[in-house]
Amino acid sequence: MITIEELKNLKESEDKIEFKKGERGNISYDGGSKTKPSDRRRCILGYVTALCNEKGGYMVIGMSDNYPHQVVGTNQNLGSIGDLEANIYRDTGIRPKVYELFEKSKRVLVIEVPSRPVGKVFKFEDVSLMRVGEELKAMSDEVYLKILNEQDSDFSKEICRRLSISDLDLKAIEILKEKYSIKQNNPQFRTLSNEQILSDLELLVNGKLTNAALILLGKDEIIKKLLPQASIILEYRSLENQIPFENRLVYIQPFFKLIDTLWNTINLRNGSFPIQDGAYIFNIPYFNEEVIRESLNNAITHRDYRRTSEIVIKQFPQRLDIINAGGFPIGVTLDNLLITPSTPRNRLLADVLQKTGIVERSGQGVDKIFYNMLSEGKSEPDYSKSDFFHVTLKLSAVIKDRAFALFIDSIQKELPKHKKLSVLEIITLNKIKERLPKKNLDLEQVNKLLDKKLIERRGKTNAIFYILSKDYYEFTDEKTKYYNLLEPDDNEVLAKIIQFLDKEDFAKMGDFANLFEGKLSRRQVRARVDKFVNDKMIEQVGSGKSTKYILGENYIKEMEVIYKAIDIVRKTNNKEK
């Protein structure tokens, strides 16, 4: 956290800082009622956006902009700095730190703005902003294109000039030698000198060690001194809605010692679910070792070490969250996470882990995480809370579908190695089980599963949908459900329509068609609606394109009878009391 004395001597352009007096707390949050674009931009969101595009800085409210800057004090967001921080993140995707400083009784509000990710430009009201003197202007094409063409440099490959071979942990080096010799089937590697193996793995270049050498092999005290953000924090809470942690451990160790220590600590609180199929019983652990190790490997390999925040692991009895600094690598999004080959942010680090067998090919770790979680009948790994500045992974230990775990287990046991289900096939099976619309399915994977007779096609023409094969339902407690997965019956359709009309007052035919997408064709929906109109359960109003449907008189009469009966019972009970 910066101090007031430091702020007094900073210069706006050189030190990427913006000073505003805000004596009456009147700095607009988002432009307010101003109509001129240049005036609207001179607000908190505008300055935060511009500073982020400048690779970070400070917006300071309550100090004069004349150098040296004097404290004048402000009431800006007095008592609501938490809301301000949350609102900025909500409205821009930028995660600032907002805090107060005081000089005697005078208050200063500081908004500490992080650097934009590599290749990312932020906008305010659809305009990419940059500071030009006292103004906020649209970013020039030259600057904009330069940012878009940026590439992540390999931090792990950079030379760590203050690191020497004597600063490396000998035990970690021995583990590296052992892992490499096994993976490469090269026992002679163990006999090489430390300098030779470091050079062979490009951890030592022209006599100088890299950042990867520090992260993988550095002694605890050296990592803490040279790269303290490489530490990992493990917090434990017994309740998922609990804010304070019950236990907190900070790990600053070389990777080759750290990864086992972390897993062993997490595993101390691990439990398991017993799964039974007839006389056969096996246990599924809350936290699968391969899932946790791959998740940690990904976090350590892909995190942005230029950011000062640590990797944080939050463990609960049946959930584990991993948060690491830096968003997804360039080109990777939530939508293409499993199909886009990832480019490691720290390629040298990833290469060494691959050569030592800690990880397989680049990007395969996410595949393994999804594969194991879904194969155990658990929810998909949840990356939805990730943003441009952090990747957040939530892993649920709860088995949602015991039958699905048994179904996948039985398939994989029967298939030869070269035909076993891929992660994309298992994801597609899970989507079909969850009855997601056809448009959400990968057609290539659907066809593979049809060929393997693991799914079945149901419905007609426009109302085609898919279900899991009969084998899945053999593992459920409701085997007859398999035979009932045909089009919904009239009572089910009517109940859904009534529920919709009760909430929305009226509907059009298109609304009803959307209710049964993937289950009934539009023609089938229309036939049932006509029947319900004849039965006076719903009523048609208007004709042609203006046709609407409302609740019918017979339905209303039935509800009146029910309400009268309820009223009679209530009055009787009141008299008895």
XYZ file of C-alpha atoms in Angstrom:
577
model
C 0.000 0.000 0.000
C 1.370 3.389 -1.000
C 1.769 6.188 1.584
C 0.754 9.853 1.498
C 4.408 10.933 1.667
C 5.174 8.838 -1.417
C 2.137 10.258 -3.231
C 3.215 13.851 -2.606
C 6.333 13.390 -4.740
C 4.856 11.485 -7.688
C 4.286 13.092 -11.084
C 1.119 12.365 -13.026
C 2.529 11.378 -16.419
C 5.816 9.756 -15.389
C 4.387 7.789 -12.471
C 0.994 6.919 -14.027
C -1.091 8.634 -11.413
C -4.124 10.926 -11.554
C -4.789 13.449 -8.752
C -8.238 14.928 -8.108
C -9.242 17.257 -5.263
C -12.783 15.952 -4.789
C -13.171 18.201 -1.743
C -16.946 17.753 -1.686
C -16.886 14.149 -2.888
C -18.149 15.213 -6.294
C -16.093 13.145 -8.729
C -18.660 11.444 -10.970
C -18.617 7.651 -10.976
C -19.762 7.087 -14.575
C -20.281 10.483 -16.216
C -23.655 11.136 -14.631
C -25.934 13.498 -16.544
C -23.218 14.989 -18.745
C -23.878 14.590 -22.457
C -20.600 15.605 -24.108
C -18.365 12.504 -24.487
C -15.175 14.340 -23.465
C -16.910 15.467 -20.234
C -18.454 12.054 -19.484
C -15.030 10.396 -19.660
C -13.628 12.526 -16.851
C -15.113 10.226 -14.226
C -13.879 7.426 -12.008
C -14.631 4.693 -14.573
C -12.947 6.716 -17.333
C -9.720 7.265 -15.391
C -9.613 3.658 -14.139
C -9.981 2.414 -17.735
C -7.231 4.716 -19.050
C -4.822 3.875 -16.208
C -5.382 0.155 -16.730
C -4.583 0.586 -20.439
C -1.355 2.366 -19.371
C -0.331 -0.824 -17.509
C -1.702 0.296 -14.171
C -1.401 3.238 -11.818
C -3.271 5.214 -9.170
C -6.279 7.506 -9.083
C -5.993 9.655 -5.960
C -8.928 11.738 -4.721
C -8.358 14.301 -1.966
C -4.975 15.734 -3.075
C -4.165 18.715 -5.292
C -2.740 18.090 -8.754
C -0.061 20.782 -8.378
C 3.394 19.416 -7.594
C 4.275 18.749 -4.798
C 0.776 17.480 -4.082
C -0.915 18.608 -0.899
C -3.684 16.850 0.998
C -6.999 18.711 0.820
C -9.260 15.877 2.017
C -12.379 14.345 0.484
C -15.694 12.703 1.360
C -15.721 10.746 -1.912
C -17.391 7.361 -1.280
C -17.154 7.866 2.459
C -18.368 4.655 4.068
C -18.777 2.853 0.732
C -15.307 2.022 -0.578
C -16.186 -1.681 -0.695
C -19.163 -0.894 -2.918
C -16.971 1.301 -5.135
C -14.448 -1.506 -5.596
C -17.194 -4.021 -6.423
C -18.966 -1.634 -8.823
C -15.788 -0.856 -10.773
C -15.169 -4.576 -11.227
C -18.787 -5.154 -12.244
C -18.811 -2.343 -14.802
C -15.317 -2.648 -16.318
C -13.977 -6.119 -15.531
C -11.014 -4.354 -13.872
C -10.316 -5.469 -10.295
C -8.892 -2.439 -8.386
C -7.803 -2.026 -4.777
C -9.570 0.870 -3.055
C -8.401 2.175 0.304
C -8.243 5.281 2.515
C -5.211 7.201 3.784
C -5.232 9.970 6.380
C -3.113 13.013 7.151
C -4.356 14.139 10.541
C -8.118 14.485 10.001
C -7.927 14.840 6.222
C -8.956 11.782 4.227
C -7.497 10.624 0.896
C -9.131 7.971 -1.304
C -6.764 5.810 -3.383
C -7.894 3.609 -6.279
C -4.978 1.338 -7.165
C -5.499 0.154 -10.752
C -3.835 -3.056 -12.012
C -2.107 -3.385 -15.367
C -4.141 -4.645 -18.283
C -3.327 -8.210 -19.393
C -1.048 -8.623 -22.388
C -2.930 -7.970 -25.649
C -6.084 -6.671 -23.903
C -7.581 -3.171 -24.246
C -10.300 -1.897 -21.890
C -13.063 0.495 -22.937
C -15.366 3.050 -21.333
C -18.647 3.475 -23.198
C -17.176 1.544 -26.148
C -14.123 3.813 -26.418
C -10.548 2.669 -25.672
C -9.193 5.484 -23.496
C -5.736 6.850 -22.833
C -4.598 9.955 -20.930
C -3.258 12.874 -22.927
C -2.275 15.731 -20.609
C -5.377 16.649 -18.638
C -7.716 14.925 -21.074
C -8.956 11.400 -21.690
C -8.902 10.678 -25.405
C -9.726 7.766 -27.653
C -6.656 5.588 -28.082
C -4.796 6.153 -31.346
C -4.863 3.387 -33.952
C -1.097 2.976 -33.596
C -1.248 2.353 -29.835
C -4.372 0.178 -30.147
C -2.845 -2.132 -32.780
C 0.437 -2.335 -30.880
C -1.405 -3.634 -27.796
C -3.481 -6.142 -29.790
C -0.287 -7.553 -31.362
C 1.440 -8.072 -28.013
C 2.568 -11.545 -27.012
C 3.245 -12.881 -23.523
C 7.002 -12.950 -22.941
C 8.329 -16.034 -21.157
C 9.004 -14.851 -17.614
C 10.385 -18.243 -16.644
C 13.075 -17.990 -19.350
C 14.357 -14.606 -18.195
C 17.648 -14.503 -16.291
C 17.378 -14.164 -12.508
C 20.532 -12.108 -11.976
C 20.691 -12.393 -8.198
C 20.393 -16.198 -8.223
C 23.448 -18.466 -7.955
C 23.826 -22.253 -7.983
C 24.513 -22.206 -4.242
C 20.974 -20.790 -3.797
C 19.403 -23.988 -5.193
C 17.939 -26.735 -3.004
C 19.958 -29.951 -3.410
C 16.992 -32.165 -2.478
C 14.873 -30.515 -5.181
C 17.671 -31.099 -7.717
C 17.815 -34.779 -6.754
C 14.047 -35.112 -7.266
C 14.373 -33.450 -10.687
C 17.161 -35.885 -11.668
C 15.101 -38.866 -10.540
C 11.954 -37.752 -12.367
C 13.837 -36.962 -15.582
C 15.767 -40.238 -15.642
C 12.529 -42.244 -15.217
C 10.541 -40.257 -17.769
C 13.319 -40.301 -20.388
C 14.442 -43.847 -19.515
C 17.944 -42.461 -19.024
C 19.551 -43.723 -15.763
C 22.841 -42.002 -16.712
C 21.201 -38.633 -16.165
C 21.478 -39.154 -12.386
C 25.269 -39.209 -12.626
C 25.613 -35.825 -14.362
C 26.815 -32.766 -12.438
C 24.240 -30.251 -11.276
C 25.657 -27.639 -13.668
C 25.319 -30.069 -16.577
C 21.690 -30.986 -15.913
C 20.757 -27.329 -15.373
C 22.416 -26.468 -18.678
C 20.786 -29.402 -20.511
C 17.340 -28.239 -19.352
C 18.128 -24.574 -20.203
C 17.760 -23.585 -16.573
C 21.364 -22.380 -16.756
C 22.230 -20.207 -19.777
C 25.767 -18.880 -20.293
C 26.489 -19.430 -16.625
C 23.364 -17.594 -15.445
C 20.229 -19.109 -13.898
C 16.690 -18.421 -15.078
C 13.507 -17.618 -13.179
C 12.383 -21.190 -13.907
C 15.388 -22.442 -11.926
C 14.312 -20.244 -9.009
C 10.691 -21.463 -9.082
C 11.539 -25.140 -9.544
C 14.707 -25.480 -7.451
C 15.352 -22.368 -5.316
C 15.815 -22.635 -1.569
C 12.845 -21.471 0.496
C 14.524 -18.309 1.785
C 15.793 -17.335 -1.681
C 12.323 -17.671 -3.262
C 10.886 -15.577 -0.426
C 13.517 -12.904 -1.042
C 13.540 -12.778 -4.862
C 10.003 -13.871 -5.835
C 7.689 -13.810 -2.788
C 4.566 -14.005 -5.005
C 5.607 -17.567 -5.936
C 4.297 -18.679 -2.541
C 1.045 -20.635 -2.243
C -1.541 -20.025 0.476
C -3.769 -22.889 1.645
C -6.822 -21.945 3.707
C -9.294 -24.337 5.306
C -12.911 -23.573 6.227
C -15.414 -26.094 7.562
C -18.385 -24.196 6.038
C -18.654 -22.916 2.469
C -20.311 -19.632 3.506
C -17.701 -18.996 6.194
C -15.552 -15.875 5.719
C -12.714 -16.277 8.286
C -10.495 -19.315 7.760
C -9.881 -21.883 10.508
C -6.399 -22.755 9.329
C -3.971 -20.963 7.005
C -0.632 -22.262 5.753
C 1.869 -20.421 3.538
C 4.177 -22.539 1.370
C 7.392 -21.109 -0.058
C 9.290 -24.063 -1.480
C 10.849 -25.165 -4.759
C 8.248 -26.797 -6.982
C 9.822 -30.262 -6.878
C 9.311 -30.358 -3.103
C 6.204 -28.186 -2.927
C 3.844 -30.248 -5.071
C 4.013 -33.355 -2.849
C 3.784 -31.292 0.345
C 0.666 -29.537 -0.902
C -1.122 -32.700 -1.979
C -0.288 -34.456 1.307
C -1.710 -31.535 3.313
C -4.916 -31.411 1.246
C -5.238 -35.189 1.487
C -5.152 -35.073 5.305
C -8.742 -33.820 5.225
C -9.797 -35.968 2.273
C -12.717 -38.365 2.555
C -14.483 -40.697 0.151
C -17.930 -41.769 -1.034
C -18.644 -45.539 -1.083
C -20.213 -46.618 -4.388
C -21.933 -49.993 -4.608
C -23.052 -51.979 -7.639
C -24.447 -55.288 -6.437
C -21.743 -57.016 -4.442
C -19.059 -54.744 -5.906
C -18.100 -51.750 -3.700
C -15.473 -49.122 -4.427
C -14.703 -45.681 -3.027
C -14.525 -42.382 -4.886
C -12.399 -39.820 -3.008
C -13.725 -36.334 -2.390
C -10.601 -34.950 -4.025
C -9.036 -37.048 -6.768
C -5.231 -36.913 -6.522
C -4.692 -36.563 -10.272
C -7.278 -33.753 -10.473
C -5.663 -31.784 -7.627
C -2.110 -32.262 -8.897
C -3.040 -31.263 -12.455
C -4.937 -28.219 -11.171
C -1.924 -27.108 -9.129
C 0.469 -27.792 -12.013
C -1.681 -25.619 -14.286
C -1.831 -22.806 -11.752
C 1.933 -22.788 -11.196
C 2.787 -23.121 -14.906
C 0.305 -20.591 -16.300
C 0.210 -17.942 -13.572
C 1.550 -14.437 -14.180
C 4.558 -14.076 -11.879
C 4.788 -10.363 -12.676
C 1.683 -9.821 -10.563
C 2.284 -9.636 -6.853
C -0.593 -11.847 -5.675
C -0.007 -15.454 -4.617
C -1.845 -18.619 -5.617
C -4.642 -19.130 -3.074
C -6.226 -22.530 -2.380
C -9.469 -22.555 -0.399
C -10.357 -25.984 0.900
C -13.773 -26.913 2.288
C -14.982 -30.382 3.316
C -16.496 -31.032 -0.132
C -15.156 -28.240 -2.368
C -11.775 -26.850 -3.321
C -11.065 -23.508 -5.047
C -7.771 -22.537 -6.682
C -7.214 -18.868 -7.591
C -4.085 -17.751 -9.416
C -2.885 -14.439 -10.827
C -3.248 -13.753 -14.538
C -6.202 -14.596 -16.775
C -6.258 -17.370 -19.359
C -3.339 -17.392 -21.825
C -3.874 -15.414 -25.039
C -6.440 -17.108 -27.279
C -7.977 -19.246 -24.512
C -11.517 -18.530 -23.289
C -14.163 -20.323 -21.256
C -15.771 -21.473 -24.509
C -12.655 -23.013 -26.103
C -10.847 -24.147 -22.971
C -10.771 -27.811 -24.021
C -10.284 -27.467 -27.767
C -7.657 -24.708 -28.107
C -4.040 -25.795 -27.591
C -2.788 -23.560 -24.792
C 0.398 -21.523 -25.023
C 2.003 -21.660 -21.575
C 2.679 -18.240 -20.107
C 5.919 -19.753 -18.755
C 7.045 -22.053 -21.558
C 10.455 -23.007 -20.142
C 8.830 -23.960 -16.838
C 6.245 -26.072 -18.693
C 8.938 -27.740 -20.844
C 10.926 -28.841 -17.789
C 7.803 -30.247 -16.127
C 6.973 -32.123 -19.321
C 10.484 -33.581 -19.650
C 10.365 -34.747 -16.040
C 6.948 -36.380 -16.421
C 5.136 -34.000 -14.069
C 2.833 -32.959 -16.910
C 2.097 -34.483 -20.303
C 1.714 -32.432 -23.468
C 0.857 -28.765 -23.024
C -2.848 -28.237 -22.296
C -3.592 -31.865 -21.421
C -3.981 -31.043 -17.730
C -7.416 -29.451 -18.216
C -8.515 -32.530 -20.190
C -7.554 -34.764 -17.264
C -9.395 -32.567 -14.781
C -12.650 -32.699 -16.781
C -12.197 -36.401 -17.567
C -11.765 -37.461 -13.941
C -14.438 -35.199 -12.472
C -17.173 -36.285 -14.878
C -16.107 -39.950 -14.802
C -16.667 -39.885 -11.042
C -20.210 -38.536 -11.469
C -19.254 -35.067 -10.182
C -19.991 -31.625 -11.624
C -17.819 -30.183 -14.381
C -14.829 -28.150 -13.164
C -16.113 -24.596 -12.814
C -13.971 -21.810 -14.312
C -16.864 -19.330 -14.611
C -15.533 -16.933 -11.939
C -12.317 -16.328 -13.924
C -11.633 -12.892 -15.412
C -8.835 -11.033 -17.204
C -6.760 -10.847 -14.004
C -7.295 -14.200 -12.275
C -8.179 -17.778 -13.132
C -10.516 -19.298 -10.561
C -11.174 -23.041 -10.583
C -13.884 -24.557 -8.362
C -13.861 -28.326 -7.842
C -16.887 -29.977 -6.214
C -16.367 -33.224 -4.315
C -20.082 -34.102 -4.356
C -21.169 -37.026 -6.547
C -24.197 -35.732 -8.443
C -24.923 -38.966 -10.287
C -23.745 -42.293 -8.903
C -25.242 -44.116 -11.915
C -23.206 -42.018 -14.359
C -19.971 -42.913 -12.529
C -20.836 -46.628 -12.762
C -21.903 -46.260 -16.396
C -18.586 -44.653 -17.431
C -16.590 -47.126 -15.343
C -18.300 -50.100 -17.007
C -17.728 -48.676 -20.515
C -14.034 -47.945 -19.980
C -13.426 -51.436 -18.600
C -14.907 -53.035 -21.710
C -13.274 -50.858 -24.379
C -9.731 -51.557 -25.623
C -7.127 -48.907 -24.792
C -7.185 -47.238 -28.231
C -10.995 -46.931 -28.159
C -11.577 -45.695 -24.620
C -13.816 -42.649 -24.242
C -12.164 -39.270 -24.740
C -12.816 -36.280 -22.514
C -14.993 -34.677 -25.235
C -17.098 -37.842 -25.515
C -17.619 -37.922 -21.747
C -18.569 -34.229 -21.730
C -21.112 -34.922 -24.497
C -22.539 -37.885 -22.572
C -22.910 -35.636 -19.539
C -24.685 -32.927 -21.573
C -27.101 -35.506 -22.982
C -27.747 -36.839 -19.488
C -28.536 -33.278 -18.365
C -30.979 -32.975 -21.327
C -29.262 -29.890 -22.773
C -30.695 -28.678 -26.127
C -29.315 -30.240 -29.305
C -27.616 -26.962 -30.274
C -25.307 -27.345 -27.247
C -23.967 -30.698 -28.461
C -20.869 -31.359 -30.566
C -22.234 -33.219 -33.610
C -18.951 -35.047 -34.223
C -18.974 -36.448 -30.690
C -22.684 -37.308 -30.957
C -22.024 -39.403 -34.073
C -19.154 -41.230 -32.348
C -21.382 -42.064 -29.396
C -24.178 -43.238 -31.690
C -21.701 -45.553 -33.440
C -20.629 -46.969 -30.075
C -24.322 -47.405 -29.135
C -23.835 -45.353 -25.960
C -26.658 -42.966 -26.825
C -29.954 -43.248 -28.698
C -31.808 -40.862 -30.985
C -35.410 -40.116 -30.041
C -38.173 -37.914 -31.447
C -39.047 -36.955 -35.015
C -37.757 -34.418 -37.553
C -37.540 -31.047 -35.790
C -38.010 -32.558 -32.339
C -35.057 -34.961 -32.345
C -33.263 -35.376 -29.036
C -30.809 -37.863 -27.535
C -30.774 -40.007 -24.414
C -28.150 -42.242 -22.842
C -28.366 -45.910 -23.736
C -30.340 -48.413 -21.693
C -27.097 -49.471 -19.941
C -27.036 -46.178 -18.024
C -30.567 -46.678 -16.670
C -29.639 -50.177 -15.485
C -27.491 -48.436 -12.851
C -30.297 -46.130 -11.664
C -33.024 -46.770 -9.125
C -35.630 -45.965 -11.782
C -34.944 -48.350 -14.654
C -38.414 -47.730 -16.053
C -37.408 -44.112 -16.666
C -35.628 -45.269 -19.823
C -38.923 -46.343 -21.337
C -40.658 -43.115 -20.386
C -38.240 -40.784 -22.154
C -40.602 -40.296 -25.062
C -42.491 -37.121 -25.843
C -44.239 -35.606 -22.767
C -47.859 -36.611 -22.170
C -50.811 -34.184 -22.271
C -50.913 -33.655 -18.503
C -47.232 -32.724 -18.422
C -47.664 -30.310 -21.349
C -50.759 -28.712 -19.810
C -49.064 -28.307 -16.415
C -46.124 -26.510 -18.015
C -48.371 -24.221 -20.062
C -50.527 -23.380 -17.033
C -47.402 -22.622 -15.003
C -46.162 -20.279 -17.745
C -49.515 -18.446 -18.097
C -49.895 -18.147 -14.341
C -46.588 -16.264 -14.298
C -46.755 -14.291 -17.570
C -50.564 -13.647 -17.905
C -50.544 -14.386 -21.666
C -48.412 -16.161 -24.271
C -48.021 -16.643 -28.010
C -47.579 -19.935 -29.834
C -43.845 -19.251 -30.126
C -43.590 -19.094 -26.327
C -45.166 -22.544 -26.046
C -42.873 -23.916 -28.772
C -39.839 -22.656 -26.814
C -41.107 -24.387 -23.672
C -40.871 -27.771 -25.401
C -37.838 -27.242 -27.626
C -36.141 -30.559 -28.286
C -39.165 -32.524 -27.028
C -42.074 -31.567 -29.312
C -42.236 -30.105 -32.799
C -44.166 -26.856 -33.341
C -46.946 -28.873 -35.006
C -47.189 -31.187 -31.982
C -47.353 -28.195 -29.643
C -50.080 -26.563 -31.732
C -52.187 -29.776 -31.681
C -52.060 -29.925 -27.899
C -52.809 -26.207 -27.498
C -55.878 -26.577 -29.733
C -57.057 -29.458 -27.538
C -56.616 -27.394 -24.347
C -58.559 -24.515 -25.970
C -61.438 -26.929 -26.766
C -61.351 -28.131 -23.148
C -61.482 -24.459 -22.049
C -58.392 -24.930 -19.905
C -56.817 -22.085 -21.881
C -58.483 -19.428 -24.035
C -57.479 -18.084 -27.443
C -57.689 -14.294 -27.861
C -57.391 -12.647 -31.279
C -56.406 -14.280 -34.546
C -53.546 -14.507 -37.018
C -50.277 -12.956 -35.906
C -51.967 -11.219 -32.963
C -53.225 -14.486 -31.442
C -52.598 -14.747 -27.698
C -53.499 -17.335 -25.082
C -54.690 -16.814 -21.509
C -55.959 -19.054 -18.741
C -59.349 -20.579 -19.635
C -62.648 -20.488 -17.753
C -62.553 -24.176 -16.741
C -59.126 -23.779 -15.196
C -60.263 -20.623 -13.384
C -63.402 -22.401 -12.120
C -61.328 -25.304 -10.817
C -59.028 -22.893 -8.969
C -62.044 -21.027 -7.485
C -63.384 -24.303 -6.062
C -59.992 -25.098 -4.575
C -59.631 -21.622 -3.033
C -63.177 -21.812 -1.530
C -62.363 -25.180 0.037
C -59.164 -23.770 1.498
C -61.077 -20.755 2.861
C -63.698 -23.013 4.533
C -60.960 -25.098 6.204
C -59.187 -21.932 7.396
C -62.399 -20.500 8.913
C -63.215 -23.829 10.622
C -59.727 -23.958 12.150
C -60.052 -20.377 13.410
C -63.387 -21.182 15.127
C -61.914 -24.248 16.843
C -59.074 -22.115 18.169
